[in-house]
Short mmCIF file of C-alpha atoms in Angstrom, two decimals:
data_model
loop_
_atom_site.label_atom_id
_atom_site.label_comp_id
_atom_site.label_asym_id
_atom_site.label_seq_id
_atom_site.Cartn_x
_atom_site.Cartn_y
_atom_site.Cartn_z
CA MET M 1 0.00 0.00 0.00
CA ASP M 2 1.19 3.51 -0.81
CA ARG M 3 3.07 5.12 2.09
CA GLY M 4 1.36 8.46 1.47
CA LEU M 5 -2.04 6.84 1.98
CA ARG M 6 -0.95 5.29 5.28
CA VAL M 7 0.35 8.67 6.42
CA ALA M 8 -2.94 10.32 5.39
CA ARG M 9 -4.89 7.81 7.46
CA ALA M 10 -2.65 8.41 10.47
CA VAL M 11 -2.99 12.18 10.07
CA THR M 12 -6.78 11.86 9.90
CA PHE M 13 -6.67 10.12 13.26
CA VAL M 14 -4.66 13.08 14.57
CA TYR M 15 -7.31 15.59 13.48
CA PHE M 16 -10.15 13.54 14.99
CA ILE M 17 -8.26 13.35 18.29
CA LEU M 18 -7.47 17.05 18.05
CA ASN M 19 -11.13 17.94 17.52
CA GLY M 20 -12.14 15.82 20.49
CA THR M 21 -9.46 17.47 22.63
CA LEU M 22 -10.39 21.05 21.73
CA LEU M 23 -14.11 20.48 22.25
CA GLY M 24 -13.48 18.42 25.38
CA MET M 25 -11.32 21.16 26.86
CA TRP M 26 -14.26 23.55 26.69
CA VAL M 27 -16.51 20.94 28.34
CA VAL M 28 -14.00 20.46 31.17
CA MET M 29 -13.89 24.21 31.79
CA ILE M 30 -17.67 24.79 31.74
CA PRO M 31 -18.14 24.95 35.56
CA ALA M 32 -15.26 27.41 35.98
CA VAL M 33 -16.44 29.59 33.08
CA GLU M 34 -19.99 29.59 34.39
CA GLU M 35 -18.77 30.80 37.79
CA ARG M 36 -16.43 33.37 36.24
CA VAL M 37 -19.17 34.95 34.13
CA GLY M 38 -21.79 34.62 36.88
CA ILE M 39 -24.63 32.99 34.96
CA SER M 40 -27.24 30.37 35.85
CA HIS M 41 -27.48 26.85 34.46
CA ALA M 42 -30.48 27.96 32.41
CA THR M 43 -28.56 30.82 30.82
CA LEU M 44 -25.65 28.53 30.09
CA GLY M 45 -28.06 26.13 28.37
CA GLY M 46 -29.14 28.93 26.06
CA PHE M 47 -25.54 29.79 25.25
CA LEU M 48 -24.85 26.15 24.39
CA VAL M 49 -27.52 26.51 21.73
CA LEU M 50 -25.38 29.30 20.24
CA LEU M 51 -22.45 26.87 20.19
CA GLY M 52 -24.65 24.47 18.22
CA VAL M 53 -25.80 27.17 15.81
CA GLY M 54 -22.21 28.17 15.14
CA ALA M 55 -21.21 24.53 14.61
CA PHE M 56 -24.04 23.93 12.16
CA ALA M 57 -23.07 27.02 10.13
CA GLY M 58 -19.42 25.96 10.17
CA MET M 59 -20.29 22.47 8.93
CA GLN M 60 -22.19 23.83 5.95
CA LEU M 61 -19.39 26.20 4.94
CA GLY M 62 -16.64 23.66 5.63
CA GLY M 63 -18.28 20.98 3.50
CA ARG M 64 -18.69 23.28 0.52
CA LEU M 65 -15.13 24.59 0.81
CA CYS M 66 -13.82 21.01 0.80
CA ASP M 67 -15.60 20.38 -2.49
CA ARG M 68 -14.19 23.55 -4.04
CA ILE M 69 -10.62 23.79 -2.77
CA GLY M 70 -10.02 20.41 -1.13
CA SER M 71 -9.90 19.24 2.48
CA ARG M 72 -6.09 19.52 2.47
CA LEU M 73 -6.50 23.29 2.80
CA VAL M 74 -9.73 23.37 4.78
CA VAL M 75 -8.84 20.92 7.58
CA PRO M 76 -5.66 22.57 8.93
CA GLY M 77 -7.15 26.04 8.50
CA ALA M 78 -10.28 25.03 10.39
CA ALA M 79 -8.20 23.34 13.11
CA VAL M 80 -6.14 26.50 13.62
CA LEU M 81 -9.37 28.53 13.78
CA CYS M 82 -10.84 26.11 16.30
CA GLY M 83 -7.70 26.27 18.46
CA ALA M 84 -7.59 30.06 18.30
CA THR M 85 -11.26 30.53 19.16
CA LEU M 86 -11.04 28.07 22.08
CA VAL M 87 -9.33 30.87 23.97
CA LEU M 88 -12.34 33.20 23.70
CA PRO M 89 -14.72 31.56 26.25
CA GLY M 90 -11.94 31.77 28.82
CA LEU M 91 -11.54 35.50 28.24
CA ALA M 92 -15.26 36.29 28.45
CA ASP M 93 -16.24 38.11 31.64
CA ARG M 94 -19.80 39.09 30.67
CA PRO M 95 -22.74 37.01 29.44
CA TRP M 96 -22.91 38.64 26.00
CA ALA M 97 -19.18 38.08 25.51
CA LEU M 98 -19.50 34.39 26.39
CA GLY M 99 -22.41 33.97 23.98
CA ALA M 100 -20.42 35.55 21.16
CA ALA M 101 -17.34 33.48 22.04
CA LEU M 102 -19.29 30.22 21.92
CA LEU M 103 -20.87 31.14 18.60
CA VAL M 104 -17.43 31.73 17.06
CA PHE M 105 -15.87 28.68 18.71
CA GLY M 106 -18.79 26.55 17.52
CA PHE M 107 -18.22 27.81 13.99
CA GLY M 108 -14.56 26.76 14.08
CA ASN M 109 -15.44 23.38 15.56
CA GLY M 110 -18.13 22.74 12.95
CA THR M 111 -15.83 23.68 10.07
CA LEU M 112 -13.19 21.27 11.36
CA ASP M 113 -15.79 18.53 11.89
CA ALA M 114 -17.01 18.74 8.29
CA GLY M 115 -13.51 19.00 6.87
CA MET M 116 -12.03 16.04 8.72
CA ASN M 117 -15.04 13.84 7.88
CA ALA M 118 -14.76 14.80 4.20
CA HIS M 119 -11.08 13.88 4.27
CA ALA M 120 -11.93 10.63 6.06
CA VAL M 121 -14.27 9.76 3.18
CA GLN M 122 -11.43 10.48 0.73
CA VAL M 123 -9.09 8.19 2.68
CA GLU M 124 -11.73 5.46 2.85
CA HIS M 125 -12.30 5.73 -0.90
CA ALA M 126 -8.56 5.32 -1.52
CA TYR M 127 -8.36 2.33 0.83
CA GLY M 128 -11.27 0.61 -0.88
CA ARG M 129 -12.63 -0.73 2.41
CA PRO M 130 -14.41 0.68 5.46
CA VAL M 131 -12.16 2.73 7.77
CA MET M 132 -14.55 5.46 8.92
CA SER M 133 -15.68 4.03 12.26
CA ALA M 134 -12.17 3.92 13.70
CA PHE M 135 -11.77 7.63 13.04
CA HIS M 136 -14.91 8.35 15.06
CA ALA M 137 -13.66 6.11 17.86
CA THR M 138 -10.52 8.20 18.28
CA PHE M 139 -12.60 11.36 18.77
CA SER M 140 -13.33 9.95 22.24
CA VAL M 141 -9.59 9.69 22.90
CA GLY M 142 -9.47 13.46 22.54
CA GLY M 143 -12.05 13.80 25.30
CA VAL M 144 -9.86 11.73 27.63
CA LEU M 145 -6.83 13.89 26.79
CA ALA M 146 -8.87 17.02 27.50
CA ALA M 147 -9.89 15.69 30.91
CA LEU M 148 -6.26 14.94 31.76
CA ALA M 149 -5.11 18.36 30.49
CA GLY M 150 -7.81 20.13 32.49
CA ALA M 151 -6.92 18.25 35.66
CA ALA M 152 -3.22 19.06 35.16
CA ALA M 153 -3.96 22.75 34.56
CA PHE M 154 -6.06 23.04 37.71
CA GLY M 155 -3.41 21.13 39.64
CA LEU M 156 -0.78 23.64 38.55
CA GLY M 157 -3.01 26.49 39.61
CA TRP M 158 -3.61 27.81 36.09
CA GLY M 159 -6.64 29.93 35.41
CA VAL M 160 -9.17 29.16 32.70
CA PRO M 161 -7.68 31.64 30.17
CA ALA M 162 -4.19 30.19 30.56
CA ALA M 163 -5.39 26.59 30.25
CA LEU M 164 -7.51 27.22 27.16
CA THR M 165 -4.78 29.32 25.55
CA ALA M 166 -2.14 26.63 26.11
CA VAL M 167 -4.30 23.87 24.62
CA GLY M 168 -5.47 26.10 21.76
CA VAL M 169 -1.94 27.11 20.77
CA LEU M 170 -0.68 23.52 21.03
CA GLY M 171 -3.65 22.35 18.97
CA ALA M 172 -2.93 24.91 16.24
CA ALA M 173 0.71 23.82 16.13
CA VAL M 174 -0.27 20.16 15.81
CA ALA M 175 -2.75 21.04 13.05
CA LEU M 176 -0.11 22.84 11.00
CA ALA M 177 2.51 20.12 11.55
CA ALA M 178 0.12 17.39 10.38
CA ALA M 179 -1.14 19.28 7.33
CA ARG M 180 1.51 17.91 4.95
CA GLY M 181 0.20 14.39 5.40
CA LEU M 182 -3.30 15.16 4.12
CA LEU M 183 -4.33 13.89 0.70
CA PRO M 184 -4.44 16.41 -2.17
CA ALA M 185 -7.76 17.31 -3.72
CA VAL M 186 -9.02 14.90 -6.37
CA SER M 187 -10.88 16.10 -9.45
CA HIS M 188 -14.20 14.29 -9.99
CA GLU M 189 -16.70 14.44 -12.80
CA PRO M 190 -20.01 15.48 -11.24
CA ALA M 191 -22.98 13.22 -11.71
CA ASP M 192 -24.98 15.78 -13.69
CA GLY M 193 -22.35 16.20 -16.37
CA HIS M 194 -21.23 19.71 -15.44
CA GLU M 195 -17.56 20.39 -15.54
CA ALA M 196 -15.86 19.82 -12.20
CA GLY M 197 -15.54 23.02 -10.23
CA ALA M 198 -18.11 24.86 -12.32
CA PRO M 199 -20.55 27.11 -10.51
CA ALA M 200 -23.45 24.94 -11.64
CA ARG M 201 -22.25 22.22 -9.32
CA GLY M 202 -23.35 24.12 -6.24
CA SER M 203 -26.83 24.63 -7.67
CA ARG M 204 -27.66 20.98 -8.24
CA ALA M 205 -30.64 19.61 -6.37
CA VAL M 206 -29.70 17.56 -3.32
CA PRO M 207 -30.68 13.90 -3.89
CA THR M 208 -33.53 12.60 -1.77
CA ARG M 209 -31.24 9.84 -0.52
CA ILE M 210 -28.96 12.40 1.13
CA TRP M 211 -31.87 13.89 3.05
CA LEU M 212 -32.96 10.39 4.11
CA LEU M 213 -29.45 9.75 5.42
CA ALA M 214 -29.59 13.10 7.22
CA VAL M 215 -32.92 12.24 8.87
CA LEU M 216 -31.53 8.90 10.03
CA ALA M 217 -28.46 10.70 11.41
CA PHE M 218 -30.82 13.05 13.28
CA LEU M 219 -32.68 10.13 14.86
CA VAL M 220 -29.57 8.12 15.77
CA MET M 221 -27.63 11.09 17.17
CA LEU M 222 -30.70 12.22 19.13
CA CYS M 223 -30.51 8.85 20.85
CA GLU M 224 -26.82 9.39 21.56
CA GLY M 225 -27.47 12.86 22.96
CA ALA M 226 -30.17 11.49 25.26
CA ALA M 227 -27.72 8.94 26.67
CA ASN M 228 -25.03 11.57 27.19
CA ASP M 229 -27.18 13.74 29.46
CA TRP M 230 -29.68 11.38 31.06
CA SER M 231 -27.96 8.02 31.62
CA ALA M 232 -26.37 8.84 34.99
CA LEU M 233 -29.49 10.70 36.17
CA HIS M 234 -31.60 7.67 35.29
CA LEU M 235 -29.61 5.38 37.58
CA LYS M 236 -29.71 7.92 40.40
CA THR M 237 -33.32 9.07 40.30
CA VAL M 238 -35.13 6.00 38.98
CA LEU M 239 -33.14 3.15 40.51
CA GLY M 240 -31.79 4.98 43.56
CA ALA M 241 -28.11 4.42 42.80
CA PRO M 242 -25.52 6.53 44.67
CA GLU M 243 -23.74 9.16 42.57
CA SER M 244 -20.55 7.09 42.37
CA THR M 245 -22.49 4.18 40.88
CA ALA M 246 -24.70 6.36 38.68
CA ALA M 247 -21.60 7.69 36.90
CA PHE M 248 -21.00 4.19 35.57
CA ALA M 249 -24.13 4.47 33.40
CA TYR M 250 -22.56 7.01 31.05
CA GLY M 251 -19.15 5.38 31.41
CA THR M 252 -20.58 2.02 30.36
CA PHE M 253 -22.38 3.57 27.41
CA ALA M 254 -19.32 5.54 26.25
CA ALA M 255 -16.91 2.61 26.65
CA ALA M 256 -19.22 0.28 24.70
CA MET M 257 -19.57 2.86 21.94
CA THR M 258 -15.80 3.33 21.66
CA VAL M 259 -15.13 -0.41 21.52
CA GLY M 260 -17.93 -0.86 18.99
CA ARG M 261 -16.49 1.79 16.69
CA LEU M 262 -13.06 0.20 16.83
CA LEU M 263 -14.65 -3.08 15.67
CA ALA M 264 -17.25 -1.69 13.26
CA ASP M 265 -14.97 -1.28 10.23
CA GLY M 266 -14.14 -4.98 10.19
CA VAL M 267 -17.79 -5.90 10.65
CA SER M 268 -18.83 -3.53 7.86
CA ALA M 269 -16.19 -4.93 5.50
CA ARG M 270 -17.44 -8.47 6.08
CA PHE M 271 -21.20 -8.04 6.37
CA GLY M 272 -21.88 -4.67 4.74
CA SER M 273 -22.77 -1.25 6.08
CA THR M 274 -26.51 -1.92 5.70
CA ASN M 275 -26.30 -4.76 8.18
CA VAL M 276 -24.24 -2.65 10.58
CA LEU M 277 -27.00 -0.02 10.62
CA ARG M 278 -29.88 -2.51 10.63
CA TYR M 279 -28.70 -4.87 13.36
CA GLY M 280 -26.84 -2.19 15.28
CA SER M 281 -30.02 -0.10 15.53
CA ALA M 282 -32.00 -3.19 16.50
CA LEU M 283 -29.48 -4.01 19.24
CA ALA M 284 -29.65 -0.39 20.45
CA ALA M 285 -33.45 -0.58 20.53
CA GLY M 286 -33.26 -3.70 22.67
CA GLY M 287 -30.68 -2.11 24.96
CA ILE M 288 -32.58 1.10 25.65
CA THR M 289 -35.83 -0.88 26.12
CA LEU M 290 -34.02 -2.93 28.76
CA VAL M 291 -32.98 0.35 30.41
CA ALA M 292 -36.58 1.60 30.38
CA LEU M 293 -37.93 -1.54 32.01
CA ALA M 294 -35.01 -2.65 34.21
CA PRO M 295 -35.83 -2.86 37.95
CA TRP M 296 -32.18 -3.49 38.93
CA ILE M 297 -29.00 -1.48 38.50
CA PRO M 298 -26.97 -4.30 36.86
CA ALA M 299 -29.71 -4.84 34.26
CA ALA M 300 -29.79 -1.11 33.52
CA LEU M 301 -26.00 -0.99 33.10
CA ALA M 302 -26.23 -3.93 30.71
CA GLY M 303 -28.89 -2.04 28.77
CA TRP M 304 -26.73 1.09 28.49
CA ALA M 305 -23.83 -1.06 27.28
CA LEU M 306 -25.99 -2.67 24.58
CA PHE M 307 -27.35 0.75 23.62
CA GLY M 308 -23.84 2.14 23.13
CA LEU M 309 -22.60 -0.94 21.30
CA GLY M 310 -25.57 -0.90 18.94
CA LEU M 311 -25.34 2.81 18.14
CA SER M 312 -21.56 2.76 17.75
CA GLY M 313 -21.35 1.86 14.08
CA CYS M 314 -24.47 3.62 12.84
CA VAL M 315 -23.34 7.23 12.44
CA PRO M 316 -20.05 6.39 10.65
CA GLN M 317 -22.00 4.33 8.09
CA LEU M 318 -24.33 7.25 7.41
CA PHE M 319 -21.48 9.76 7.05
CA SER M 320 -19.59 7.37 4.79
CA ALA M 321 -22.61 6.74 2.56
CA ALA M 322 -23.20 10.49 2.22
CA GLY M 323 -19.59 11.12 1.25
CA HIS M 324 -19.49 8.36 -1.34
CA ALA M 325 -22.87 9.19 -2.91
CA ASP M 326 -21.28 11.83 -5.15
CA PRO M 327 -17.49 12.33 -4.82
CA ALA M 328 -17.76 15.75 -6.48
CA ALA M 329 -20.06 16.94 -3.64
CA ALA M 330 -18.73 14.76 -0.83
CA GLY M 331 -18.02 17.63 1.55
CA ALA M 332 -21.42 19.27 1.10
CA ASN M 333 -23.27 15.97 1.48
CA VAL M 334 -21.33 15.00 4.61
CA SER M 335 -21.99 18.45 6.08
CA ARG M 336 -25.74 18.06 5.47
CA VAL M 337 -25.88 14.68 7.18
CA ALA M 338 -23.52 15.72 9.99
CA GLY M 339 -25.32 19.02 10.47
CA LEU M 340 -28.77 17.52 10.89
CA GLY M 341 -27.27 14.79 13.07
CA TYR M 342 -25.65 17.42 15.27
CA ILE M 343 -29.02 19.12 15.71
CA GLY M 344 -30.41 15.76 16.79
CA MET M 345 -27.67 15.34 19.39
CA LEU M 346 -28.47 18.78 20.82
CA ALA M 347 -32.21 18.10 20.72
CA GLY M 348 -32.02 14.70 22.43
CA PRO M 349 -31.56 15.92 26.01
CA ALA M 350 -34.21 18.62 25.56
CA VAL M 351 -36.77 16.18 24.13
CA ILE M 352 -36.27 13.74 26.99
CA GLY M 353 -36.47 16.60 29.49
CA TRP M 354 -39.77 17.78 28.03
CA LEU M 355 -41.20 14.26 28.10
CA THR M 356 -40.40 13.94 31.82
CA HIS M 357 -43.24 16.40 32.42
CA LEU M 358 -45.60 13.80 30.97
CA MET M 359 -44.16 10.49 32.20
CA ASP M 360 -41.45 8.90 34.32
CA LEU M 361 -37.88 9.30 33.08
CA ASN M 362 -37.37 5.61 32.33
CA HIS M 363 -40.51 5.53 30.18
CA THR M 364 -39.23 8.43 28.05
CA PHE M 365 -36.51 6.12 26.78
CA LEU M 366 -39.11 4.25 24.75
CA LEU M 367 -38.95 7.16 22.27
CA PRO M 368 -35.25 6.53 21.47
CA ALA M 369 -36.17 2.84 21.21
CA LEU M 370 -38.77 3.75 18.57
CA PHE M 371 -36.25 5.88 16.67
CA CYS M 372 -33.81 2.96 16.64
CA VAL M 373 -36.51 0.70 15.23
CA VAL M 374 -37.14 3.27 12.47
CA ALA M 375 -33.41 3.38 11.68
CA ALA M 376 -33.27 -0.42 11.50
CA ALA M 377 -36.28 -0.53 9.17
CA ALA M 378 -34.80 2.18 6.90
CA ALA M 379 -31.28 0.71 6.75
CA GLY M 380 -31.78 -0.23 3.11
CA VAL M 381 -31.15 3.42 2.17
CA LEU M 382 -27.45 2.60 2.47
CA ARG M 383 -27.69 0.26 -0.51
CA THR M 384 -26.49 1.83 -3.76
CA PRO M 385 -26.60 0.57 -7.35
CA ALA M 386 -23.38 -0.87 -8.70
CA VAL M 387 -21.02 1.94 -9.70
CA THR M 388 -18.33 1.66 -12.29
CA GLY M 389 -15.42 3.85 -13.20
CA ALA M 390 -12.85 5.78 -11.22
CA ASP M 391 -15.32 6.88 -8.56
CA ALA M 392 -16.57 3.41 -7.72
CA ARG M 393 -16.14 2.50 -4.08
CA PRO M 394 -15.23 -1.15 -3.48
CA ARG M 395 -17.86 -2.57 -1.12
CA SER M 396 -17.41 -6.32 -1.39
CA ALA M 397 -19.77 -7.13 1.44
CA GLU M 398 -22.56 -4.74 0.50
CA ALA M 399 -24.11 -7.18 -1.94
CA ALA M 400 -24.74 -9.53 0.95
CA SER M 401 -26.75 -6.88 2.76
#
């Protein structure tokens, strides 16, 4: 295998870890920033919506830029922007300043997210086999590094501005150092016959299949968002677990998801991405149903583990399918699917919270179970007709799906 391709894959891992670290560093600093600015939890929740709005806008721009000038330029530029804007929340001393800082930081994070996923699709295409899930697994590694960096900074007595500045500057340096390993842009002939790079390309109608993938991403990532914010609270309030035990609910879910993503590429290569989505969603539906009905803590933990394992391979398959649907518009298509999925992740905790006014918390989890069933039933959208020519993506196992 070409050495440059192996380097490009390794560098893609670096950017996924970097994104996880930069975003995770903000998460680690949230309590200190909240105290510094003097705002309530409710106000902070509203500002987090601004972070999401900025991320969504950044994803849309980043995806289109990747299609026009290539991810080799977009990814390092977006990573430097993300690192630079990470400093801003730490400098904010008034509510309006924090809101503006999170909007800008979200934009940088979203641009990087779209760019690195577009490059991951390009690497996967060159490999000729599934490699996307492993990239998403290493994003979680960045969160662990952020937690360690935050603990070290507090241990050294650093303030929030100093900690965020140090990580942001280091992140920008890593982004620039890794840029040489990214793959160059590849010229593709668009599906509608327009010349590559022509303005008409941006005006083409988005295929219905892309929107279906985006809707599925919304449903699946809503489920993931619900687990992120409500898993520990479920064990504590519904099953009466102490806080130390309740923390294991999210830990079990996250660990199962990470392990599942490390294994999902091999499973997809052998059995096809359609089966990964179909049976993974079905397993997730069973897991979260077990959580909803479990009367004992061990059963609930088992349910959260099954939920994470089942969901683990779903999102990477959807992103990958969007990127390979039309190589000439890979960045834009990935940004559409990722953008709607990101909205789902933000909406998940809010939807569950609203439902708790109508029913017990454990019963609200039947809605994510329903969404997983829908995803399993609609998994056939990942199937594509046989493609020939330079843009064909080898999917040896897909025929068996």
